[in-house]
Amino acid sequence: MAAPIRTFELTPRGHVLAWLCAGSAMAAWLSGDDNARLAAALLLAPLLVDFLLKPRGLALVTARIAPRRTAAGAPFVEAVHLHNQGTRRLRECLLHEPKTMRDQRTLIDRLTPGATQRLELHCKSTTRSHHLERVLLLQSSWPLGFFAVRASLVVATELVTEPARVRLRADVVQAVADRDPAPRDRSQLPGAEFHSLRDHLPEEDARGVHALRSAMLGTLVRRVTYGRLPREIGLVLDLRRPPGRPLTLGVRRFEWSLGAAAALVETLLARDARIRVLVFASRTAHHFVAGPAQLRDLMTFLAEVVASPHRPLEIGVLDELRQHEHCFWIPAGGFLSHDETKGLPGPVTVIGAEAE
Amino acid sequence: MNVAIGDLWLTRLCLWTAVVLALVNLPAPEMPWPWLCAFTLPAALLGALRHGAQRPWLRALLAIVLQTGACVLALHVAEPLARPAALACTILPPMAFVTVRGQFADTALGLFLSFCVLLVGVILRGTQPWLLVPWVVAATIALRGQARQLVLREATGRTGRVRTRPGSALPSALLLAPLCAALAFAIDRTFALLPSLSRDATSTPAGGGSGGGRTTIGLPDSFLLDGGGRLIDLQGDRLVRVDCDSEAPTDLYLRSGFFEVPGLDAWRVGNLTQREHDTRERAWQFREPRRGVRLRKIELESYQGARNFVFVPPGACSIRGIGNLLGDPRREWFRQPTGMATEAYDVAWQDLTEASLPWTLDQSWRRDGLLALPSNFDQTPFLDLLAEWQPGGNARDKAERIARGLAERCRYDRSTPVGPHRHELLNFLFAAADRHGYCMHFASAAAILLRMSGVPCRIGVGLHGGEPVEDNIRARTFGSQHAHAWVEIPFEDRGWVVFDPTPPSERGRQALQRTDLGTEGSAPAETQDDQAAPIWQRVTDLLTMPWPWAIALLLAVAVSSWPARRRSQQPGASLTAQARPARRLLVQVLRRLAACGHPRLHGQTLEQYLGALQQRSVALPELQSAVAAYQEVRFGGREFDSTRLAALQAALAAVAALPDADTQRMT
């Protein structure tokens, strides 16, 4: 755990006052004038009061935060317990977590020695990441605001910021099931059966439009009936950049692709499918998602991944996906080779290829 | 928002209070209201027009036009400002402009502007504690309120004003305000310790004032004495000691020089007829003593800083013991030749003031220019004064009437007179209000008025009053704080008679303000207050001395800079009330186990301890239940109910049955 950092510095107002005070003191020294001396004293007095009364035990505050799992950009309320282990009362402290709280700060009016205070912070983690410790900044400029004292509170807790979920098109998810003929008796089928409405797209067949509902809403909506999903579905998440392309480009596409992968896996898992995930990065990672625990592991993994330089696939790496009836392929790094997708026997749905 | 709410109205109120106090501190005579408006209203107008003129060059142009117009208008309405006032006030327009320039809501800048106005008042009028202390209090509260506003604004993320509940910042601000005032005083005292390039740390500040617990008067003038010395060169607590042949008079005048050539800003000595005389063997008898008047003898001892001067009281007859002496006996002026510095000499003198002699003016002095008036001198206002006061009768009556008129018209103050006129004396006599000055101004005004009334006179300068010496009523000492100026009128048979137009209460004030009067107990009219005075004066002395304040400041900084301590964790300090009896029982169990040869090691958790006991085959089911019960109460927040009490008591009973370590060893 990193050591807390403490700083004690003049604020911009304090700088101005200190310069004025130095000027007056210099004038008093050069001229021996009593008025200049009085001016220097009047200017220095608030500066000194602020220095003497400044709360100095900020670094002795400890914080407790429960482990947190969130999606990038999703707002959440964090409960923080602050405990003042020092002997001095802290006043008017501003609490700030640069990682999650952006520009918003929370004011702690006073924190008595030995007391614990519970705060609710409105946070939002915007960057996909996985941290094992969180850093809170505690700052106070009490009483007069000429000096600012800051301390960083390092809390050993886990913060997993999963990829921001992407809204997938219905036809993408249904690509797995649409090929199957509709069963006669749906009650015997495994998995959740879902019937819903969605906006009608101009290029679609008009026979699927729900006439009554469209008339009621005033816009064309069509019926969507999810069909049977296969028991196991393959997902290839390719993090490799195209040959010769730098790793630093294509960040938005990369993040979108990870969000799409996360949303797809969640959707499929909610419909009782099991997903075998192959992640092509600097080395190939294998995941099998059949329940919440594996889903959490996969999301943690997705929170950590980065784009990798291009490399050829190992021979036979796709063999474990050959048994699946359907596969999704997400070229997150921006590289897509049809030679590689052809290696899979079943149908392959490529997500995000048009973004390249 | 989980914060207490601050107070905007209090900040604004205190800011305006500080501004008003700063304006009140401006002296009205030196700063007539047209000029005050000229210096402040353009900035206020510019502030009001902030939405109309946002471009910097337009604002600057507007500021120049407004300021110039206001000054021209003030010149027509009121008299020109005095030079010091004008100089002091030049900081106001730029400060006001800076304050209103895009920073309308910043309390700190408004406070700084009021600070500048206050400083102008201090420069012109001197420090007024009854205004300065409230200003510090108001400014501190405003600063505190603004600091809270800034914090709230940062916390809420809003850029506009934060509406707050009144009073939340007030308690801390009320505590801070006196602290701020005390610190300002302490810093001022501490800065007084520091040496200055322009002032010797050991010397007395010129022009009157107090420093280092010593009150001084001095003569901050440019009146030259022959021989190259100025009276202001007399510096030091002890310049002359006088030993009389009887009880020393308390109102003794010791003349060191005089001025005959008049001026509105400075008087000059004039012509001297110098003679040299050796007084080592024989006294220099320059005037025959009057019969029937007691001839007094005094011995004067000059200390370092005054050995160039020869001090003689008016009515002096002879000097002895000083070696070669240069002097003009008719004018009673004496000096030692350059390079000579005799320490002690004797003077014989007579007090002819109360002698039964006629009060006839010595008309011979008319020919020697003692009725001359300053050159380029407009007599009209002086004649108006004489017409108003109508001094009549003999020279003595005229002098008394003029003194009374001056006392009614002018105020004694140890600061240079200021006003619309070009000369100090004219400002002293004819300023619109607050006509003030010190002894030299009283003496020169009286001398000119006396000469205009036909009375020849001159200004005598030297020392007056002195301080008694402890346990010796015949001796008095004189220092630079007793420097003084008066008027001398030549009378036939009496010589130079002192006429002092400075109000008597002010003449003696310096001596009474002295803090090191060791012999005040011998004062003739001593009251209870006087008896208590030394204790009070010692306390005041201590408070005005810079060293205690400097040490206190250093201590405060050291204490506040001390690293913050972690709270000491007392064993059981964080125990809840319910966990205490459970802990007590568990401690008894552990003590018993330790007595049985199974002590719990330092740092060992209860679980580790139970594991160790199991390895030794002494694990008891009651013990495990007791530990579980204790931990449920201690860490689980459960109540210490009868079930858990029974579990702990059962464990206590079980371990009580275990054999002692000594018994085990025996077996």
CSV table of C-alpha atoms in Angstrom, one decimal, chain B residues 358-587:
chain,number,residue,atom,x,y,z
B,358,PRO,CA,9.7,96.5,36.9
B,359,TRP,CA,8.5,94.7,33.7
B,360,THR,CA,10.1,97.0,31.3
B,361,LEU,CA,11.1,95.8,27.8
B,362,ASP,CA,14.7,96.1,26.8
B,363,GLN,CA,14.2,98.2,23.8
B,364,SER,CA,17.8,97.8,22.7
B,365,TRP,CA,16.9,94.5,21.1
B,366,ARG,CA,14.6,96.3,18.6
B,367,ARG,CA,17.7,97.4,16.8
B,368,ASP,CA,19.1,93.9,16.7
B,369,GLY,CA,16.1,92.6,14.7
B,370,LEU,CA,14.0,91.0,17.4
B,371,LEU,CA,10.9,92.6,15.8
B,372,ALA,CA,11.7,91.3,12.3
B,373,LEU,CA,9.1,89.2,10.6
B,374,PRO,CA,9.5,86.5,8.0
B,375,SER,CA,10.1,87.6,4.4
B,376,ASN,CA,7.3,87.4,1.9
B,377,PHE,CA,5.0,87.2,4.8
B,378,ASP,CA,1.2,87.8,4.4
B,379,GLN,CA,0.3,89.4,7.6
B,380,THR,CA,-3.5,89.5,7.0
B,381,PRO,CA,-4.5,86.3,8.7
B,382,PHE,CA,-2.2,87.1,11.6
B,383,LEU,CA,-3.6,90.5,12.0
B,384,ASP,CA,-7.1,89.0,12.0
B,385,LEU,CA,-6.0,86.8,14.8
B,386,LEU,CA,-4.6,89.7,16.8
B,387,ALA,CA,-7.8,91.6,16.1
B,388,GLU,CA,-9.8,88.7,17.4
B,389,TRP,CA,-7.7,88.1,20.5
B,390,GLN,CA,-6.9,91.8,21.2
B,391,PRO,CA,-3.7,91.4,23.2
B,392,GLY,CA,-3.3,94.6,25.3
B,393,GLY,CA,-1.4,95.9,28.3
B,394,ASN,CA,2.2,95.3,28.9
B,395,ALA,CA,4.3,92.7,27.2
B,396,ARG,CA,3.5,90.1,29.8
B,397,ASP,CA,-0.2,90.6,29.4
B,398,LYS,CA,0.1,90.4,25.6
B,399,ALA,CA,2.1,87.2,25.9
B,400,GLU,CA,-0.5,85.6,28.2
B,401,ARG,CA,-3.4,86.6,25.9
B,402,ILE,CA,-1.6,85.1,22.9
B,403,ALA,CA,-0.9,81.9,24.8
B,404,ARG,CA,-4.5,81.6,25.8
B,405,GLY,CA,-5.6,82.2,22.2
B,406,LEU,CA,-3.3,79.6,20.9
B,407,ALA,CA,-4.4,77.1,23.4
B,408,GLU,CA,-8.0,77.7,22.4
B,409,ARG,CA,-7.3,77.6,18.7
B,410,CYS,CA,-4.7,74.8,18.3
B,411,ARG,CA,-4.3,71.3,19.7
B,412,TYR,CA,-1.0,70.0,21.0
B,413,ASP,CA,0.0,66.9,19.0
B,414,ARG,CA,3.5,65.6,18.3
B,415,SER,CA,3.0,65.5,14.6
B,416,THR,CA,3.7,67.9,11.8
B,417,PRO,CA,0.7,70.2,11.1
B,418,VAL,CA,-1.0,69.3,7.8
B,419,GLY,CA,-3.5,71.3,5.8
B,420,PRO,CA,-4.0,73.1,2.5
B,421,HIS,CA,-1.2,75.7,3.1
B,422,ARG,CA,2.4,75.5,2.0
B,423,HIS,CA,4.0,76.2,5.3
B,424,GLU,CA,3.8,74.3,8.5
B,425,LEU,CA,3.1,77.4,10.6
B,426,LEU,CA,0.2,78.4,8.4
B,427,ASN,CA,-1.2,74.9,8.6
B,428,PHE,CA,-0.8,75.1,12.4
B,429,LEU,CA,-2.7,78.3,12.7
B,430,PHE,CA,-5.0,78.4,9.8
B,431,ALA,CA,-5.9,74.9,8.7
B,432,ALA,CA,-9.7,74.3,8.3
B,433,ALA,CA,-9.9,72.0,11.2
B,434,ASP,CA,-7.7,70.0,13.6
B,435,ARG,CA,-5.0,72.6,13.9
B,436,HIS,CA,-2.3,70.8,15.7
B,437,GLY,CA,1.4,71.0,16.3
B,438,TYR,CA,4.1,70.7,18.9
B,439,CYS,CA,6.1,73.1,21.0
B,440,MET,CA,8.1,74.6,18.2
B,441,HIS,CA,4.9,75.5,16.4
B,442,PHE,CA,3.4,77.1,19.5
B,443,ALA,CA,6.6,79.0,20.2
B,444,SER,CA,7.2,80.3,16.6
B,445,ALA,CA,3.5,81.3,16.3
B,446,ALA,CA,3.6,83.1,19.6
B,447,ALA,CA,6.9,84.8,18.7
B,448,ILE,CA,5.6,86.1,15.4
B,449,LEU,CA,2.4,87.4,17.0
B,450,LEU,CA,4.3,89.0,19.8
B,451,ARG,CA,6.6,90.7,17.3
B,452,MET,CA,3.6,92.0,15.4
B,453,SER,CA,2.3,93.3,18.7
B,454,GLY,CA,5.5,95.2,19.2
B,455,VAL,CA,7.2,92.9,21.7
B,456,PRO,CA,10.8,91.9,20.8
B,457,CYS,CA,11.3,88.2,21.4
B,458,ARG,CA,13.2,85.1,20.3
B,459,ILE,CA,12.8,81.4,20.5
B,460,GLY,CA,14.8,79.5,23.1
B,461,VAL,CA,15.4,75.8,22.8
B,462,GLY,CA,16.9,73.3,25.1
B,463,LEU,CA,15.6,71.0,27.9
B,464,HIS,CA,12.7,71.4,30.3
B,465,GLY,CA,11.4,69.7,33.3
B,466,GLY,CA,13.6,66.7,33.7
B,467,GLU,CA,13.2,63.8,36.0
B,468,PRO,CA,14.0,63.4,39.7
B,469,VAL,CA,16.9,61.3,40.7
B,470,GLU,CA,16.1,58.5,43.1
B,471,ASP,CA,16.8,59.5,46.8
B,472,ASN,CA,18.1,62.9,45.8
B,473,ILE,CA,15.7,65.7,45.7
B,474,ARG,CA,18.4,68.1,44.7
B,475,ALA,CA,19.2,66.4,41.4
B,476,ARG,CA,17.3,66.0,38.2
B,477,THR,CA,18.3,64.3,34.9
B,478,PHE,CA,17.3,65.4,31.4
B,479,GLY,CA,17.1,63.4,28.3
B,480,SER,CA,16.1,63.9,24.7
B,481,GLN,CA,12.5,63.4,25.8
B,482,HIS,CA,12.7,66.7,27.6
B,483,ALA,CA,13.7,68.7,24.5
B,484,HIS,CA,11.5,71.7,24.3
B,485,ALA,CA,11.1,75.2,22.7
B,486,TRP,CA,9.8,78.4,24.3
B,487,VAL,CA,9.7,82.1,23.8
B,488,GLU,CA,12.1,84.5,25.6
B,489,ILE,CA,11.4,88.2,26.0
B,490,PRO,CA,14.2,90.6,27.0
B,491,PHE,CA,13.3,92.8,30.0
B,492,GLU,CA,15.5,95.5,31.5
B,493,ASP,CA,17.1,94.3,34.8
B,494,ARG,CA,15.6,90.8,34.3
B,495,GLY,CA,17.3,89.6,31.2
B,496,TRP,CA,15.7,86.9,29.1
B,497,VAL,CA,12.4,85.9,30.7
B,498,VAL,CA,10.9,82.7,29.6
B,499,PHE,CA,7.4,82.8,28.3
B,500,ASP,CA,6.2,79.3,27.3
B,501,PRO,CA,3.1,79.3,25.0
B,502,THR,CA,2.9,75.5,25.0
B,503,PRO,CA,-0.1,74.3,27.1
B,504,PRO,CA,1.3,73.5,30.6
B,505,SER,CA,-0.4,70.1,30.7
B,506,GLU,CA,1.4,69.1,27.5
B,507,ARG,CA,4.8,70.4,28.7
B,508,GLY,CA,4.7,68.1,31.6
B,509,ARG,CA,3.0,65.2,29.9
B,510,GLN,CA,6.2,63.5,28.6
B,511,ALA,CA,7.7,63.3,32.1
B,512,LEU,CA,4.6,61.7,33.5
B,513,GLN,CA,4.4,59.2,30.8
B,514,ARG,CA,7.9,57.9,31.6
B,515,THR,CA,7.9,54.3,32.7
B,516,ASP,CA,11.1,54.3,34.5
B,517,LEU,CA,10.4,56.9,37.2
B,518,GLY,CA,12.0,55.3,40.2
B,519,THR,CA,11.4,58.2,42.5
B,520,GLU,CA,7.8,58.9,41.9
B,521,GLY,CA,7.2,58.0,45.5
B,522,SER,CA,8.7,61.3,46.4
B,523,ALA,CA,6.2,63.2,44.4
B,524,PRO,CA,4.4,65.7,46.7
B,525,ALA,CA,0.8,64.8,45.8
B,526,GLU,CA,0.7,61.1,45.7
B,527,THR,CA,-2.6,59.3,45.4
B,528,GLN,CA,-3.7,55.7,45.6
B,529,ASP,CA,-3.6,55.5,41.9
B,530,ASP,CA,-0.1,56.7,41.8
B,531,GLN,CA,0.9,53.9,44.3
B,532,ALA,CA,-0.7,51.3,42.1
B,533,ALA,CA,0.8,52.8,39.0
B,534,PRO,CA,4.2,51.1,39.2
B,535,ILE,CA,2.6,47.6,39.1
B,536,TRP,CA,0.3,48.6,36.3
B,537,GLN,CA,3.2,50.2,34.5
B,538,ARG,CA,5.3,47.1,34.9
B,539,VAL,CA,2.5,45.1,33.3
B,540,THR,CA,2.2,47.6,30.6
B,541,ASP,CA,5.9,47.6,30.2
B,542,LEU,CA,6.0,43.9,29.8
B,543,LEU,CA,3.2,44.0,27.3
B,544,THR,CA,4.8,46.7,25.2
B,545,MET,CA,8.2,45.1,25.2
B,546,PRO,CA,8.9,43.2,22.0
B,547,TRP,CA,10.8,40.3,23.4
B,548,PRO,CA,8.0,38.4,25.1
B,549,TRP,CA,5.8,38.8,22.0
B,550,ALA,CA,8.6,37.5,19.8
B,551,ILE,CA,9.2,34.5,22.1
B,552,ALA,CA,5.5,33.8,22.3
B,553,LEU,CA,5.2,33.9,18.5
B,554,LEU,CA,8.1,31.5,18.1
B,555,LEU,CA,6.6,29.2,20.6
B,556,ALA,CA,3.2,29.3,18.9
B,557,VAL,CA,4.8,28.5,15.5
B,558,ALA,CA,6.8,25.7,17.0
B,559,VAL,CA,3.9,24.1,18.8
B,560,SER,CA,1.6,24.3,15.8
B,561,SER,CA,4.3,22.9,13.5
B,562,TRP,CA,4.8,19.9,15.8
B,563,PRO,CA,3.8,16.8,13.9
B,564,ALA,CA,0.3,15.6,14.6
B,565,ARG,CA,0.1,12.6,17.0
B,566,ARG,CA,-1.9,9.5,16.6
B,567,ARG,CA,-4.4,8.9,19.4
B,568,SER,CA,-3.0,6.5,22.0
B,569,GLN,CA,-4.9,3.3,21.9
B,570,GLN,CA,-5.6,2.4,25.5
B,571,PRO,CA,-6.4,-1.2,26.0
B,572,GLY,CA,-10.1,-1.6,26.1
B,573,ALA,CA,-10.6,2.0,25.2
B,574,SER,CA,-12.7,1.0,22.2
B,575,LEU,CA,-14.7,-1.6,24.2
B,576,THR,CA,-18.4,-1.1,24.3
B,577,ALA,CA,-20.1,-1.2,27.7
B,578,GLN,CA,-21.5,-4.6,27.0
B,579,ALA,CA,-18.2,-6.1,26.1
B,580,ARG,CA,-16.5,-5.0,29.3
B,581,PRO,CA,-18.0,-7.7,31.7
B,582,ALA,CA,-17.4,-10.4,29.0
B,583,ARG,CA,-13.8,-9.3,28.7
B,584,ARG,CA,-13.4,-9.3,32.4
B,585,LEU,CA,-14.5,-12.9,32.6
B,586,LEU,CA,-12.3,-13.9,29.7
B,587,VAL,CA,-9.3,-12.3,31.3
